[in-house]
Every structure is written in C-alpha cells, then in structure tokens.
Short mmCIF file of C-alpha atoms in Angstrom, two decimals:
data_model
loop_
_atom_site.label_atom_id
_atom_site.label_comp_id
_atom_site.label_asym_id
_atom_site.label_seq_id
_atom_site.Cartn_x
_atom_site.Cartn_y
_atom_site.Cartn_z
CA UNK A 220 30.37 -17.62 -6.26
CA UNK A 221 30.28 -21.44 -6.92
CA UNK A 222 30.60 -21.48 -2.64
CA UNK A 223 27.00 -19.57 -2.82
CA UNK A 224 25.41 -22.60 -4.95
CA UNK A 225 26.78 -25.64 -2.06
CA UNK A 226 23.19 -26.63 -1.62
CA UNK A 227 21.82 -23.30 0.12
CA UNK A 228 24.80 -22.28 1.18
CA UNK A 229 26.07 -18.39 1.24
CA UNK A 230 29.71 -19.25 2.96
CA UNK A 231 28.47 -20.13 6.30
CA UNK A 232 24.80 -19.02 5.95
CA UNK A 233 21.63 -20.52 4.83
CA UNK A 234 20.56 -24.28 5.12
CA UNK A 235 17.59 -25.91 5.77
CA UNK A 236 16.91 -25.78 9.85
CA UNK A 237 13.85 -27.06 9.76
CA UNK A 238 11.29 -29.23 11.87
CA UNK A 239 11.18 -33.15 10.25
CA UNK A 240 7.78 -32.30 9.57
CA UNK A 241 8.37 -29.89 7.11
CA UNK A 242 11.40 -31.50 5.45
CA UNK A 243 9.26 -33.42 2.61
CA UNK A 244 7.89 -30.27 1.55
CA UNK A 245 10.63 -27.97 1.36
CA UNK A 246 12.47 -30.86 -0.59
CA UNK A 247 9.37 -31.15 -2.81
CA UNK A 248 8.96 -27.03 -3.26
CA UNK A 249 13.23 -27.45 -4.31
CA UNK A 250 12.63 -30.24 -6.65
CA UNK A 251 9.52 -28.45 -8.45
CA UNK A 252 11.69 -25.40 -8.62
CA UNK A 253 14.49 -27.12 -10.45
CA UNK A 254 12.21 -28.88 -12.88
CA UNK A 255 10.31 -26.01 -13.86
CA UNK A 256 12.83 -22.83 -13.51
CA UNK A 257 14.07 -23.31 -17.25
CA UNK A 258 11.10 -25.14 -18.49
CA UNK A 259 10.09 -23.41 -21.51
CA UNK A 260 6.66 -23.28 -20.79
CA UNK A 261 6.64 -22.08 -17.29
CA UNK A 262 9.15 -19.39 -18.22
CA UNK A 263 6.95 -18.14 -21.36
CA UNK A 264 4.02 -17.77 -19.11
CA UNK A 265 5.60 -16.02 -16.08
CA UNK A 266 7.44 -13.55 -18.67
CA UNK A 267 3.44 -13.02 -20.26
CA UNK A 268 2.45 -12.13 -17.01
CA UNK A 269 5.33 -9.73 -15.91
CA UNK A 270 4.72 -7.59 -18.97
CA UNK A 271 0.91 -7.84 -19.63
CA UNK A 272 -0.14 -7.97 -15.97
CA UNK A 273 2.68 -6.27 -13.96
CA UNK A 274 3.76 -4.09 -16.03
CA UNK A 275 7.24 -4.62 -17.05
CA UNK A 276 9.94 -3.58 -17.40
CA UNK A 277 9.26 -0.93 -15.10
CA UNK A 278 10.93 2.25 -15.85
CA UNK A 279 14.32 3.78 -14.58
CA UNK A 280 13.93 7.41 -13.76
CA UNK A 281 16.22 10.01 -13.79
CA UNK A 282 15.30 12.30 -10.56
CA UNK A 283 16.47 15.33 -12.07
CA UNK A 284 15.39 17.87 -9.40
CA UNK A 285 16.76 16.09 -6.71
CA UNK A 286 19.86 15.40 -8.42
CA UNK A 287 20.37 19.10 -8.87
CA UNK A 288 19.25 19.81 -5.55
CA UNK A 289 21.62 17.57 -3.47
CA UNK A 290 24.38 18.56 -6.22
CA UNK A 291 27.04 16.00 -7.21
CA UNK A 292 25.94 12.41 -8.48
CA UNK A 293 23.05 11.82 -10.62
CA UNK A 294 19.82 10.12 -9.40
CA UNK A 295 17.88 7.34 -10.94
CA UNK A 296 15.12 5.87 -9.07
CA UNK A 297 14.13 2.06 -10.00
CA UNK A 298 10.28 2.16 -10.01
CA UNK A 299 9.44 -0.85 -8.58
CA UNK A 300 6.15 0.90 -7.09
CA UNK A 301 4.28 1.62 -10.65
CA UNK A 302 4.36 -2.83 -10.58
CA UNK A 303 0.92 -3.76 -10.61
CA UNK A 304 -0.09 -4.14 -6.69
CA UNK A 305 2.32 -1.41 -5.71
CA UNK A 306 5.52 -2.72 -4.97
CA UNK A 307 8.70 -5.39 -5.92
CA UNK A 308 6.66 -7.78 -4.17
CA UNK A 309 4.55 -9.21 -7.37
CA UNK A 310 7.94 -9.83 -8.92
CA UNK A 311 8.35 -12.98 -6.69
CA UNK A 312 4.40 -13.99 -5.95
CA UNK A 313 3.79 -14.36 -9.49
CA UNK A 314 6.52 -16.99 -9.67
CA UNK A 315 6.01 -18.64 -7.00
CA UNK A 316 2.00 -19.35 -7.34
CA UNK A 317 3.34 -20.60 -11.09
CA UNK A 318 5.46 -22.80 -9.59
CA UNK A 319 2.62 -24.25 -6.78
CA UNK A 320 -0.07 -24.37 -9.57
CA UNK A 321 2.16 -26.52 -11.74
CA UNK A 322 2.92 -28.61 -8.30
CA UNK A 323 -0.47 -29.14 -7.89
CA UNK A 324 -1.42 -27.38 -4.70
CA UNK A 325 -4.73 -25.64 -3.87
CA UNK A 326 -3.94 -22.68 -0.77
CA UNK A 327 -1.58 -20.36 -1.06
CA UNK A 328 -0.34 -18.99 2.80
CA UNK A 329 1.79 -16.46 3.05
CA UNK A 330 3.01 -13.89 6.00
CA UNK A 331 3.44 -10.18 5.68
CA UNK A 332 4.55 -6.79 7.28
CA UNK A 333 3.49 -4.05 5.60
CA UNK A 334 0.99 -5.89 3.72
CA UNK A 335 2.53 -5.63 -0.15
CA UNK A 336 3.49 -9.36 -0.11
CA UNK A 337 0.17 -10.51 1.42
CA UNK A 338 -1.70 -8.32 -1.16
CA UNK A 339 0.20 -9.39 -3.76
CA UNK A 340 -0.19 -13.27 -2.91
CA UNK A 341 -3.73 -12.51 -2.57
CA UNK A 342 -3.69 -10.91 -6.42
CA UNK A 343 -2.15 -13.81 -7.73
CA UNK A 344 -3.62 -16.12 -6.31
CA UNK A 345 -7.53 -14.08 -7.29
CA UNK A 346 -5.66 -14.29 -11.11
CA UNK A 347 -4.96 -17.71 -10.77
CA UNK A 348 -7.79 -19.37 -8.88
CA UNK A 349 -6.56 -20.39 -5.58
CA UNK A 350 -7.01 -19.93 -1.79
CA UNK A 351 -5.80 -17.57 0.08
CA UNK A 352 -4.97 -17.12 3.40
CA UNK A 353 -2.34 -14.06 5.31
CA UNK A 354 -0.74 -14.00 8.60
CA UNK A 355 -0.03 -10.63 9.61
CA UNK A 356 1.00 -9.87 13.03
CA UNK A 357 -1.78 -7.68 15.20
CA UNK A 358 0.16 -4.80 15.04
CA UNK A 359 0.50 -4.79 11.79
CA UNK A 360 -3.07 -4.93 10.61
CA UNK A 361 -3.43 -1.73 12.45
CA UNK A 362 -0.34 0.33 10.99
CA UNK A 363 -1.77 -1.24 7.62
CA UNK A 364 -5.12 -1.49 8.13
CA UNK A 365 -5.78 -0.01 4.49
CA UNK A 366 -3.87 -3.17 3.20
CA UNK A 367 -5.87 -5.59 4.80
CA UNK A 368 -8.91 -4.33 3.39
CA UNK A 369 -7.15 -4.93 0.10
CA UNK A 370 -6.26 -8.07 0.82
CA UNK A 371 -9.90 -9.30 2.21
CA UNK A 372 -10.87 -7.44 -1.02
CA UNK A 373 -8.93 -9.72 -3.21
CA UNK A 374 -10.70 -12.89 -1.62
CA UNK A 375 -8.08 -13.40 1.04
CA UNK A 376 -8.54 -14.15 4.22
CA UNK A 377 -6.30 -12.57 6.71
CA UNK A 378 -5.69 -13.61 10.36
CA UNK A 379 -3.81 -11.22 13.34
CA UNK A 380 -0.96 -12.79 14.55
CA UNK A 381 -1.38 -12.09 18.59
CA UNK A 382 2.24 -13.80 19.69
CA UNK A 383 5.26 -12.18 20.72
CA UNK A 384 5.74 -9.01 19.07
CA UNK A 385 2.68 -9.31 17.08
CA UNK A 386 4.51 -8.39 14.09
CA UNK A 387 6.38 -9.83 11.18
CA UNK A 388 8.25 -11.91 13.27
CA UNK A 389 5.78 -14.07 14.38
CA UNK A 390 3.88 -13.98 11.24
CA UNK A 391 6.07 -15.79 9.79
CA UNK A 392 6.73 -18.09 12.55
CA UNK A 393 2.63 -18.74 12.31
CA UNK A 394 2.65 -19.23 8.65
CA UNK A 395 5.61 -21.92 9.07
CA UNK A 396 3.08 -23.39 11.75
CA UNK A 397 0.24 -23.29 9.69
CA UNK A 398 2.27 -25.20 6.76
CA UNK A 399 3.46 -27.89 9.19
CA UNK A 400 -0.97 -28.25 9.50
CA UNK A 401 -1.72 -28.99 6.42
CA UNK A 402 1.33 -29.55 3.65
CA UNK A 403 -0.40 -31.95 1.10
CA UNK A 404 -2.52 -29.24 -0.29
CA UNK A 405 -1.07 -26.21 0.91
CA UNK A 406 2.30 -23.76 -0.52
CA UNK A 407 4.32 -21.36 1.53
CA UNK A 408 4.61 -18.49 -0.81
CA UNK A 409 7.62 -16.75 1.12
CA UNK A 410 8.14 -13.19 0.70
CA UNK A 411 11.18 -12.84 1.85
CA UNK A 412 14.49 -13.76 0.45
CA UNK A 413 14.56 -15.88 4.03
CA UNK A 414 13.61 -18.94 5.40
CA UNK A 415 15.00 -22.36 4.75
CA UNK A 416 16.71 -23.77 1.35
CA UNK A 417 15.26 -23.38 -1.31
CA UNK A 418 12.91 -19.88 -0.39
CA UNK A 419 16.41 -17.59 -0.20
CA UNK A 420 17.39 -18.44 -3.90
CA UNK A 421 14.11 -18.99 -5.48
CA UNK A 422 12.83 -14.91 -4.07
CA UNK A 423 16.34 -13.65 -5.19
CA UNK A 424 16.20 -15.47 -8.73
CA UNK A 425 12.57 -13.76 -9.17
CA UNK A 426 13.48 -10.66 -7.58
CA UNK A 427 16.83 -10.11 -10.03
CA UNK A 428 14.76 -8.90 -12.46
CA UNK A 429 14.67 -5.87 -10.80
CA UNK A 430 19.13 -5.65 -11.77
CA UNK A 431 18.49 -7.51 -14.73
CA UNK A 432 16.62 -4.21 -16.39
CA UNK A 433 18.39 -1.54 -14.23
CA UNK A 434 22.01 -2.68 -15.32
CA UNK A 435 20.30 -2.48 -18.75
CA UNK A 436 19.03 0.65 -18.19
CA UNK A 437 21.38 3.10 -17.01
CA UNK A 438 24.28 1.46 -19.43
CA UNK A 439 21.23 2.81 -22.05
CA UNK A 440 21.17 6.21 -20.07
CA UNK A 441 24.66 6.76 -18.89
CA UNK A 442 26.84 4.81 -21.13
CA UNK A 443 28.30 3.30 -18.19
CA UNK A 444 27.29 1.26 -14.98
CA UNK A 445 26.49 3.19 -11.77
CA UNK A 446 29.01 4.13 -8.76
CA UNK A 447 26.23 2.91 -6.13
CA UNK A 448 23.11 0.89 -6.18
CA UNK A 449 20.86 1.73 -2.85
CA UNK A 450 17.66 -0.45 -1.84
CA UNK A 451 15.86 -0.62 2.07
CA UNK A 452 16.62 -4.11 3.45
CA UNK A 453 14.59 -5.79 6.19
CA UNK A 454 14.57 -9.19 5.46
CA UNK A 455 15.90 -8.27 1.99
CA UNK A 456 13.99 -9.09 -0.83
CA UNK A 457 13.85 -6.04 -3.04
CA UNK A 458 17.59 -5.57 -2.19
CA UNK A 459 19.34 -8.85 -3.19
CA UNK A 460 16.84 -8.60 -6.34
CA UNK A 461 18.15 -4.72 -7.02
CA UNK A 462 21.88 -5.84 -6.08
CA UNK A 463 22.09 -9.41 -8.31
CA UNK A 464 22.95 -8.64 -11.71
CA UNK A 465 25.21 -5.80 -10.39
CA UNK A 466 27.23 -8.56 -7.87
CA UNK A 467 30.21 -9.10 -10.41
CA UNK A 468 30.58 -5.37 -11.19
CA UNK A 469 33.26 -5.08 -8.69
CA UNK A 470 33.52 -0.91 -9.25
CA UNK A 471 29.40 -0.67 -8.27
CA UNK A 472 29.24 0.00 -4.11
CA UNK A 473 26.09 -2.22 -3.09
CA UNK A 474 24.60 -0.64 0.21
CA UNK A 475 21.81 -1.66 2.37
CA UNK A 476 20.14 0.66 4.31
CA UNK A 477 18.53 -0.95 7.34
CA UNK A 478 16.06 0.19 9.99
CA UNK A 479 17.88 1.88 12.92
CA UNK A 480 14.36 3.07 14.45
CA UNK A 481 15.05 5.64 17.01
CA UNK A 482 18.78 4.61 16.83
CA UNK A 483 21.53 2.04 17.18
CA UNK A 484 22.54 3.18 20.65
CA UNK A 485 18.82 1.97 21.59
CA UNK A 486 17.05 -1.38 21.97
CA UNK A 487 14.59 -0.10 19.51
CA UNK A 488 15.90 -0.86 16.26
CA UNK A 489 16.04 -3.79 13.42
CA UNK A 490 19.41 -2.87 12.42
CA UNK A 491 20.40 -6.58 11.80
CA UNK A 492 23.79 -6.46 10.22
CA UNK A 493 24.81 -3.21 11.92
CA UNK A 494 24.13 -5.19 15.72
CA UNK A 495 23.32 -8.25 15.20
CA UNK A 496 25.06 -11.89 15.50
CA UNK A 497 24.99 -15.06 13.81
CA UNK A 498 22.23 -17.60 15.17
CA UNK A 499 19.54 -20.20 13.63
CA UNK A 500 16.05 -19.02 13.44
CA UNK A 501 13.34 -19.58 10.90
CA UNK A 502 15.00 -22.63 8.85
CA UNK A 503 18.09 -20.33 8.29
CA UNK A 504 21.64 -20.20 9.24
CA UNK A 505 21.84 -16.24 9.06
CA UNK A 506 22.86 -12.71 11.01
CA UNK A 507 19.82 -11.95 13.82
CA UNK A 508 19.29 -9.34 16.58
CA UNK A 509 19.52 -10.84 19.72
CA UNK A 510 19.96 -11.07 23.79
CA UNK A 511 22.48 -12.09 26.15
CA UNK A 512 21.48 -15.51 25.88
CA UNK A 513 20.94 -16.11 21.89
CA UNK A 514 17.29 -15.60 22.30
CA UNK A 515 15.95 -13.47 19.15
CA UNK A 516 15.28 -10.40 20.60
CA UNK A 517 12.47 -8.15 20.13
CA UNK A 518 13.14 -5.20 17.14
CA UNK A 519 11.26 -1.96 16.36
CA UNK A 520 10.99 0.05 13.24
CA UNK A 521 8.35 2.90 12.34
CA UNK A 522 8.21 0.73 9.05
CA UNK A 523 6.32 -2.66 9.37
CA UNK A 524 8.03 -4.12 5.79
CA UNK A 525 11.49 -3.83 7.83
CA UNK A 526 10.33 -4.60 11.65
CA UNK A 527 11.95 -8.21 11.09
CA UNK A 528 15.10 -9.43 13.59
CA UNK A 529 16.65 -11.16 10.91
CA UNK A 530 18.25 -11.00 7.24
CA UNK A 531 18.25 -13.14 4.54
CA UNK A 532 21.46 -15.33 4.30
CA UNK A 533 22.98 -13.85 0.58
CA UNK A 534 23.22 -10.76 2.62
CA UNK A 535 24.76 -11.97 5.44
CA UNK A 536 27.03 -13.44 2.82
CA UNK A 537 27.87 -10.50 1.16
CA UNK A 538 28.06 -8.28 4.32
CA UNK A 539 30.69 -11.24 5.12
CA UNK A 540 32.71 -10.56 2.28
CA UNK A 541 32.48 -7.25 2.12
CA UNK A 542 30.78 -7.24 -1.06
CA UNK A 543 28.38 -5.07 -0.12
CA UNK A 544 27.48 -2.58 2.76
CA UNK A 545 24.87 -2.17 5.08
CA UNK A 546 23.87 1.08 7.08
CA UNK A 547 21.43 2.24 9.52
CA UNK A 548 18.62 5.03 8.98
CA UNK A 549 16.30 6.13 11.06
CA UNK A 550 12.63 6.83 11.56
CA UNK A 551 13.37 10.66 11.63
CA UNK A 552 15.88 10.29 8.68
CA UNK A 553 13.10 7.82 6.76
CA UNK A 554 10.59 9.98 7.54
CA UNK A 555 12.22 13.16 6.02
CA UNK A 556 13.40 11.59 3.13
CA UNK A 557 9.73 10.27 2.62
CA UNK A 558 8.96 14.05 2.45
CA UNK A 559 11.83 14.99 0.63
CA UNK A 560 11.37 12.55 -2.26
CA UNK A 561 7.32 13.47 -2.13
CA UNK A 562 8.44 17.18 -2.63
CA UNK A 563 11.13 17.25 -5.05
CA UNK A 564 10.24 14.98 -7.73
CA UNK A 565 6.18 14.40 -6.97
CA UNK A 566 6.86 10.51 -6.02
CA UNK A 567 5.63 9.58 -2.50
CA UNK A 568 8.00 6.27 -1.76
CA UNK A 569 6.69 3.87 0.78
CA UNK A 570 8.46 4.28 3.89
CA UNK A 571 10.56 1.48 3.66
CA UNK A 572 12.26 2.60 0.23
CA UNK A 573 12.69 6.32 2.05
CA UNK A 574 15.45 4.65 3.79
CA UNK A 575 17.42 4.21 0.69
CA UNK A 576 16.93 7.29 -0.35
CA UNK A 577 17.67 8.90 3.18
CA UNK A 578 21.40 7.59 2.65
CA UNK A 579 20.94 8.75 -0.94
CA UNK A 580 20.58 12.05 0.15
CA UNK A 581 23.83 11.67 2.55
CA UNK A 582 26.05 10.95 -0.19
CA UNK A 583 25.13 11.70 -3.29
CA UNK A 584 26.34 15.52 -2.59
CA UNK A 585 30.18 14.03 -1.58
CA UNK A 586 29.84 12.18 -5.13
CA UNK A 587 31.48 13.81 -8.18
CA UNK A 588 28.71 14.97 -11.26
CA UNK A 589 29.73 11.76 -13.57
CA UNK A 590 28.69 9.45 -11.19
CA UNK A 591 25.28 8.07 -10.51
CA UNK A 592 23.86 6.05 -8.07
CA UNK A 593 20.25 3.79 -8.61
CA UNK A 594 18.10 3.61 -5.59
CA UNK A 595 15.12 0.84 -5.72
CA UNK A 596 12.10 2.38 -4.55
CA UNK A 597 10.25 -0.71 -3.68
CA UNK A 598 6.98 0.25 -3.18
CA UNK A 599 5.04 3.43 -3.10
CA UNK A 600 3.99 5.27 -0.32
CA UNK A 601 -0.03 5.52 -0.01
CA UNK A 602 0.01 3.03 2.67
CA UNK A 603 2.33 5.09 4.71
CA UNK A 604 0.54 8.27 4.32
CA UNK A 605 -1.72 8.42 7.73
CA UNK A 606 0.82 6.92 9.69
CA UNK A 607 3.66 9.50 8.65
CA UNK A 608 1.30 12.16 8.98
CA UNK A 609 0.37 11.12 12.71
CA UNK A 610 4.47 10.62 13.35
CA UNK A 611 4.42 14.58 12.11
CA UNK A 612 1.41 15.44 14.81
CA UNK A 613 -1.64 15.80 12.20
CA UNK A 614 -5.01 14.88 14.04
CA UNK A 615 -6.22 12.53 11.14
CA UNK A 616 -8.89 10.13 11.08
CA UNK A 617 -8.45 6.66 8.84
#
C-alpha cells in the first residue's frame, strides 16, 4: 500500500486539483495534520472525547433474529447510530475541529446531505466554542428538514444551496466557494472521505475507528475474522472507515453498496463505481457519473447522504484493484430493508445504511452457518421516517 501514501495518491486517484487560491490552505490544513496526528496531547484529548462524549466503542451486535430468519451466515450490525449525534459522522468532526482549534481558526463550514455531518459539525463546534455555518443544498433541507432544525438548534447557521441540483453536489461546491472567501479564519471540516489531499486520508484515518473495534470485536465474538464486511457508500466515509483495518485481511470480501435509485438502466441513479468514469471534480482525481461530454452529470437517490456523483479516491482505488466490491441497491430494495431491519431486530437504520443491509439480506442466505458478515449501520433512521412513510403512500404531516 506504500503506492496509496505517494502524497494523496490511491494508484491513479486523488491529488490536490484545486484553485491557487485555496492551495495555501489545504497545504496548511496537511501540515497541521501531520504535526498534531501523533501528538500526544491532541490524541489524549480526541480519545477523552470519543469515549466520554460519543460514546465509544460503540457496540457490535449480533442480529440474531435476522440471522435466523435469512438462514445461513451470522449477522452483526456495527452500531455506529447509538454515537452521540446519531451517526459515524462525529467520528471524523470531532477530529477535525481538534485539529482547526489547535490551528487557530475561528468558523467551522462544512456541507451536508442528509444533515448528520452538518449536525455533527454544528455539535462540535457548540462543545468547542466556535462558529458555525452549513451548506445544504435546497432540496435537502426539505427531505431533512428535521435536521436543520437541529442544526439551527445547535447555534449553526444553515444556508440552502439553490445551484444545480440543489443537493449535495453543490453544497459542497458552495462550501469550497465559501472557503476560497474567507481562509485566514475559516476551516473546511469535510465530511466526506473526498475532496482534495489531505481531506481523503485525514476522514478515513478518523473514520477507521469504526474497523479498528469491529476487527476487535467479532475476533472476541467469533474467534475468527468475518467472510464479508458491508457499509452504504456515497461519497464513502463510513465505508473506507468500516473497511480500513480489515484491508490486509485478504479472506474478508469488502462490498460497497451504492445508490442505484430507481435503477442502473436509468439516468436516475448515483451508482458511481457501477457507471461511472474517471474525471477531476472537487480537488480530486476520482471515479464520477457523467455525460457524453465529461460534464458531471446530474444523480438521484431517495437517500440525500448518498445523492453525490462522485466517490472518494481510496475507493476508486480499491474498486481498481479489486480489493473490494461495489454494488447497486435500490430505493425499493433500501426501502424494504429499512422495514425489514425495523421489524426483525427493533433497529430502524437510516436509509442510507438500509442499503447495506439490503445486499445483506441477498447473500447472507447463499452463505454457509460459520460465516458472518458485519454490516455498518451508519446512522439511525429517525430522520428517514416521514419520508419513507410518504414513499409507502401514508398521508403524514411533518
């Protein structure tokens, strides 16, 4: 993996395609982030916060009922939604607004989809005294208008994103914007494992956390490591954090299960790796859905947290090498997994994890009793509640 380390690079992917505005302080964000990743001080504070204030570790569970249901491998669920905030998301935030505090900055800005990053930068940055401010594309805010009530709640301030798609997308692209505005004061806290060098490796270092307990975990449990690890990937945070420490483990299948909307065959999907092509967007050499003429075309998903037209460049690198896999789920299939997983074992999953365990429930049953597979469930599902239950036809009000 020493190819992975080149200065950003994953093989072919990554780099820092950026505007010369914004070079001084992506090189000062990866010089901070060197200094301070092993500093013994910074690290004894983050780790304080991850267990008295997240919650960590959180807990592997064994999903006995489905397990039995489905019939052949066992299930474990990764319970990334009991974090503090609701999802994998604080995992990264937390480090990140350590890492800006201790560069001296002031604002935290951030983008988000389904809102968990953009409430979780606007928890740490409430616990840690510093402003806040969210791009969130227009559509967005309304699929998730209960998160940016949280966020305003929190002493953010959150502003629709009315470009393009008016989704997560261009709320990045406005948060990049906003950064090039004001730098001296001012850190990107990226919640993606996307975007230029250093933002891919710095949310994947935080994120592996998530593999660094699990492959703990089920050895505890099982004796042994697991035949599959499953996590949701959009732009692919909670995935290359639930795939890292398992990367070596050569006999453990990796898969990806990306947003194929209302199918593959269809322009409305944001099945990156399953249709897309290599390109340059967003400081980042990387796989992206797009037209005829290389322009990044528009993607749909009936989960915000995945509605993005790209995918962070580790994943393109191990989709490259074949070190890991990446399929395509549905709405229909997310949907009824989202039920299924509500049902059988009481958890309601947010609608972005329900596509791991949609391909969960796919293979699990060809899978022979000793084996076991660990799907992340990112985030939970209260978010997702009205808007699966208008998908199903129930005349709600919000």
């Amino acid at each position: 993996m020493s190819e992975v380390q080149r200065k950003g690079r994953y093989g072919e992917h990554g780099g820092q395609y950026i505007p010369e505005i914004l070079m001084n302080a992506v090189l000062e964000v990866e010089a901070a982030y060197e200094k301070y990743k092993n500093d013994p001080d910074f690290v004894a504070e983050l780790k304080e916060l991850q267990v008295n204030y997240t919650g960590r570790p959180s807990i592997l569970y064994y999903a006995k009922h489905m397990s039995e249901d489905l019939g052949g491998a066992k299930i474990y669920l990764k319970r990334e939604d009991l974090n503090h905030t609701g999802s994998h998301k604080i995992n990264n935030v937390l480090g990140q607004v350590l890492l800006a505090k201790r560069m001296g900055k002031k604002r935290i800005i951030a983008e988000t989809g389904a809102g968990q990053h953009g409430v979780a930068a606007a928890t740490a940055a409430a616990l840690l005294g510093m402003e806040c401010e969210i791009f969130m594309g227009k559509e967005d805010t309304e699929r998730q208008a209960l998160n940016v009530y949280r966020m305003e709640l929190l002493g953010a301030k959150v502003h629709p994103v009315t470009s393009g798609t008016m989704t997560l997308k261009d709320a990045v692209s406005e948060t990049l914007r906003e950064w090039t505005r004001r730098v001296d004061d001012t850190y990107y806290a990226m919640g993606s494992a996307v975007g230029p060098h250093p933002f891919p490796m710095i949310v994947r270092d935080f994120q592996s956390i998530i593999s660094k307990e699990a492959r703990e975990q089920i050895l505890d449990a099982e004796g042994k490591l697991p035949s599959m690890v499953l996590a949701c990937v959009g732009g692919g945070s909670n995935a290359i954090g639930m795939f890292y420490h398992f990367i070596p483990d050569e006999g453990v299948q990796l898969v990806g299960c990306e947003a194929a909307g209302l199918g593959i065959e269809t322009k409305e999907h944001a099945a990156t790796l399953a249709k897309g092509t290599p390109g340059i967007f967003h400081g980042m050499r990387s796989y992206f859905v797009q037209n005829e003429y290389g322009q990044i075309a528009p993607v749909y998903s009936i989960s915000a947290g995945l509605d993005y037209p790209g995918i962070g460049p580790e994943h393109s690198y191990l989709h490259d090498t074949g070190r890991a896999t990446y399929v395509p789920i549905t709405d229909e299939e997310a949907v009824t997994a989202f039920e299924y997983l509500s049902r059988t074992e009481g958890i309601i999953p947010a609608i972005e994890s329900a596509h791991a365990v949609a391909h969960a429930m796919k293979v699990a049953p060809t899978m022979g009793r000793d084996e076991s597979i660990i799907i992340c469930i990112s985030g939970r599902g209260d978010k997702d509640v009205a808007a699966m239950a208008r998908y199903r036809g129930y005349d709600i009000n919000e």
